[in-house]
One Martini backbone bead per residue (centre of mass of N, CA, C, O) as a GRO file, in nm:
protein
  166
    1PRO     BB    1  -9.553 -13.419 -11.688
    2GLY     BB    2  -9.353 -13.190 -11.774
    3ALA     BB    3  -9.544 -12.950 -11.733
    4GLY     BB    4  -9.590 -12.989 -11.429
    5LEU     BB    5  -9.295 -12.960 -11.349
    6PHE     BB    6  -9.255 -12.677 -11.460
    7GLU     BB    7  -9.472 -12.534 -11.291
    8PHE     BB    8  -9.353 -12.611 -11.018
    9ALA     BB    9  -9.073 -12.480 -11.063
   10THR     BB   10  -9.176 -12.193 -11.120
   11PHE     BB   11  -9.313 -12.157 -10.849
   12GLY     BB   12  -9.055 -12.195 -10.683
   13ILE     BB   13  -8.911 -11.951 -10.799
   14LEU     BB   14  -9.111 -11.738 -10.710
   15VAL     BB   15  -9.094 -11.790 -10.406
   16ALA     BB   16  -8.789 -11.744 -10.383
   17CYS     BB   17  -8.794 -11.448 -10.484
   18VAL     BB   18  -8.976 -11.340 -10.259
   19VAL     BB   19  -8.802 -11.422 -10.021
   20LEU     BB   20  -8.549 -11.265 -10.110
   21HIS     BB   21  -8.680 -10.991 -10.111
   22GLU     BB   22  -8.751 -10.992  -9.806
   23LEU     BB   23  -8.459 -11.036  -9.710
   24GLY     BB   24  -8.359 -10.766  -9.807
   25HIS     BB   25  -8.520 -10.602  -9.604
   26ALA     BB   26  -8.427 -10.745  -9.343
   27LEU     BB   27  -8.121 -10.690  -9.368
   28MET     BB   28  -8.141 -10.383  -9.378
   29ALA     BB   29  -8.281 -10.344  -9.111
   30ARG     BB   30  -8.063 -10.483  -8.935
   31ARG     BB   31  -7.837 -10.281  -9.008
   32PHE     BB   32  -8.025 -10.056  -8.834
   33GLY     BB   33  -8.154 -10.221  -8.575
   34ILE     BB   34  -8.400 -10.373  -8.690
   35ARG     BB   35  -8.638 -10.586  -8.597
   36VAL     BB   36  -8.729 -10.903  -8.725
   37VAL     BB   37  -8.993 -11.112  -8.689
   38ASP     BB   38  -9.101 -11.173  -8.996
   39ILE     BB   39  -9.207 -11.368  -9.282
   40THR     BB   40  -9.478 -11.312  -9.502
   41LEU     BB   41  -9.685 -11.512  -9.706
   42TRP     BB   42  -9.877 -11.451  -9.999
   43PRO     BB   43 -10.046 -11.476 -10.290
   44LEU     BB   44  -9.934 -11.153 -10.356
   45GLY     BB   45  -9.681 -11.203 -10.150
   46GLY     BB   46  -9.495 -11.005  -9.908
   47MET     BB   47  -9.358 -10.963  -9.556
   48ALA     BB   48  -9.156 -10.769  -9.348
   49ARG     BB   49  -9.169 -10.776  -9.006
   50MET     BB   50  -9.142 -10.507  -8.779
   51THR     BB   51  -9.101 -10.345  -8.467
   52GLN     BB   52  -9.032 -10.082  -8.643
   53MET     BB   53  -8.986  -9.785  -8.756
   54PRO     BB   54  -8.796  -9.601  -8.911
   55GLU     BB   55  -8.622  -9.309  -8.800
   56SER     BB   56  -8.585  -9.247  -9.111
   57SER     BB   57  -8.626  -9.180  -9.441
   58ARG     BB   58  -8.362  -9.303  -9.535
   59ILE     BB   59  -8.402  -9.583  -9.410
   60GLU     BB   60  -8.671  -9.646  -9.541
   61GLY     BB   61  -8.564  -9.634  -9.832
   62LEU     BB   62  -8.350  -9.859  -9.803
   63VAL     BB   63  -8.542 -10.084  -9.718
   64ALA     BB   64  -8.733 -10.064  -9.967
   65ILE     BB   65  -8.503 -10.105 -10.198
   66ALA     BB   66  -8.375 -10.386 -10.130
   67GLY     BB   67  -8.564 -10.583 -10.275
   68PRO     BB   68  -8.545 -10.487 -10.573
   69PHE     BB   69  -8.239 -10.492 -10.585
   70LEU     BB   70  -8.211 -10.797 -10.547
   71ASN     BB   71  -8.368 -10.873 -10.801
   72PHE     BB   72  -8.165 -10.733 -10.998
   73VAL     BB   73  -7.922 -10.899 -10.917
   74LEU     BB   74  -8.045 -11.175 -10.991
   75ALA     BB   75  -8.088 -11.099 -11.287
   76GLY     BB   76  -7.785 -11.051 -11.343
   77ILE     BB   77  -7.720 -11.352 -11.289
   78GLY     BB   78  -7.937 -11.482 -11.487
   79LEU     BB   79  -7.857 -11.381 -11.769
   80PRO     BB   80  -7.597 -11.550 -11.832
   81ILE     BB   81  -7.737 -11.818 -11.786
   82TRP     BB   82  -7.946 -11.790 -12.010
   83LEU     BB   83  -7.747 -11.739 -12.242
   84TRP     BB   84  -7.608 -12.009 -12.212
   85ALA     BB   85  -7.861 -12.189 -12.246
   86VAL     BB   86  -7.928 -12.084 -12.538
   87THR     BB   87  -7.629 -12.143 -12.671
   88SER     BB   88  -7.631 -12.421 -12.577
   89GLU     BB   89  -7.634 -12.764 -12.685
   90THR     BB   90  -7.675 -12.913 -12.384
   91THR     BB   91  -7.936 -12.784 -12.321
   92SER     BB   92  -8.246 -12.787 -12.221
   93PRO     BB   93  -8.553 -12.655 -12.246
   94PHE     BB   94  -8.606 -12.664 -11.943
   95THR     BB   95  -8.356 -12.497 -11.859
   96ARG     BB   96  -8.414 -12.247 -12.027
   97GLU     BB   97  -8.693 -12.185 -11.897
   98LEU     BB   98  -8.594 -12.157 -11.605
   99ALA     BB   99  -8.397 -11.926 -11.656
  100LEU     BB  100  -8.616 -11.734 -11.762
  101SER     BB  101  -8.792 -11.739 -11.511
  102PHE     BB  102  -8.587 -11.617 -11.318
  103LEU     BB  103  -8.550 -11.354 -11.471
  104TRP     BB  104  -8.846 -11.263 -11.491
  105TRP     BB  105  -8.927 -11.257 -11.187
  106ASN     BB  106  -8.714 -11.049 -11.100
  107LEU     BB  107  -8.796 -10.820 -11.289
  108THR     BB  108  -9.094 -10.807 -11.203
  109LEU     BB  109  -9.063 -10.765 -10.898
  110GLY     BB  110  -8.882 -10.517 -10.908
  111GLY     BB  111  -9.064 -10.336 -11.087
  112PHE     BB  112  -9.342 -10.355 -10.946
  113ASN     BB  113  -9.232 -10.254 -10.657
  114LEU     BB  114  -9.166  -9.953 -10.785
  115LEU     BB  115  -9.430  -9.865 -10.769
  116PRO     BB  116  -9.595  -9.564 -10.650
  117ALA     BB  117  -9.768  -9.771 -10.432
  118PHE     BB  118  -9.906  -9.749 -10.152
  119PRO     BB  119  -9.726 -10.001  -9.966
  120MET     BB  120  -9.521 -10.028 -10.157
  121ASP     BB  121  -9.200  -9.974 -10.219
  122GLY     BB  122  -9.239  -9.723 -10.401
  123GLY     BB  123  -9.418  -9.574 -10.189
  124ARG     BB  124  -9.199  -9.570  -9.966
  125ILE     BB  125  -8.994  -9.414 -10.126
  126LEU     BB  126  -9.168  -9.170 -10.177
  127ARG     BB  127  -9.216  -9.100  -9.881
  128ALA     BB  128  -8.918  -9.058  -9.812
  129VAL     BB  129  -8.880  -8.821 -10.004
  130LEU     BB  130  -9.116  -8.638  -9.904
  131ALA     BB  131  -9.009  -8.628  -9.598
  132THR     BB  132  -8.780  -8.415  -9.680
  133MET     BB  133  -9.026  -8.178  -9.751
  134MET     BB  134  -9.229  -8.299  -9.531
  135PRO     BB  135  -9.434  -8.420  -9.337
  136TYR     BB  136  -9.495  -8.748  -9.277
  137LEU     BB  137  -9.810  -8.750  -9.303
  138ARG     BB  138  -9.815  -8.600  -9.574
  139ALA     BB  139  -9.645  -8.805  -9.728
  140THR     BB  140  -9.842  -9.038  -9.686
  141PHE     BB  141 -10.083  -8.915  -9.827
  142TRP     BB  142  -9.949  -8.883 -10.113
  143ALA     BB  143  -9.866  -9.177 -10.153
  144ALA     BB  144 -10.154  -9.295 -10.121
  145THR     BB  145 -10.292  -9.129 -10.344
  146LEU     BB  146 -10.121  -9.235 -10.577
  147GLY     BB  147 -10.197  -9.530 -10.531
  148LYS     BB  148 -10.499  -9.492 -10.593
  149CYS     BB  149 -10.465  -9.386 -10.880
  150LEU     BB  150 -10.319  -9.638 -10.988
  151ALA     BB  151 -10.553  -9.830 -10.929
  152VAL     BB  152 -10.756  -9.700 -11.118
  153VAL     BB  153 -10.591  -9.732 -11.373
  154GLY     BB  154 -10.556 -10.040 -11.359
  155ILE     BB  155 -10.858 -10.110 -11.360
  156SER     BB  156 -10.926  -9.969 -11.624
  157ILE     BB  157 -10.740 -10.136 -11.804
  158ALA     BB  158 -10.865 -10.410 -11.735
  159ILE     BB  159 -11.148 -10.346 -11.842
  160LEU     BB  160 -11.065 -10.275 -12.132
  161GLN     BB  161 -10.935 -10.548 -12.193
  162TYR     BB  162 -11.183 -10.721 -12.139
  163GLN     BB  163 -11.365 -10.583 -12.355
  164ALA     BB  164 -11.178 -10.654 -12.600
  165TYR     BB  165 -11.239 -10.978 -12.562
  166LEU     BB  166 -11.566 -10.975 -12.617
   0.00000   0.00000   0.00000
């Protein structure tokens, strides 16, 4: 029963971290007057849906980086809590593991979303940077192309790892 409760709590932490990540995007978009329609959660993540594209590449970059930034802030809050839980003699293993889970999910979500693979946050940040040097459509092409290359590399690594276990 304890393991099931831990898995359920860990899943809850993951969902909460994804929702907070998307809220980071939504709040930054609203700061620039962009209306956020909703936040959609999927099995592989989430998306803050907006009524319009940001009017400048600078704003697009700030909206894109807000989600990972919030995850890193939450990880920064979670680190001392986890350190306290690990060093305290009064905390249970359950509490220590939940604190580690909170820290882990925020670091993982923040880091993974910074991969420059469009349409993930890192790809949108890359497009925003490229759009300062070239036309927007060309920047989108290059950000998407890099994303496809990273997908091929990721799939290749997964296949090699799978074959190593056979």
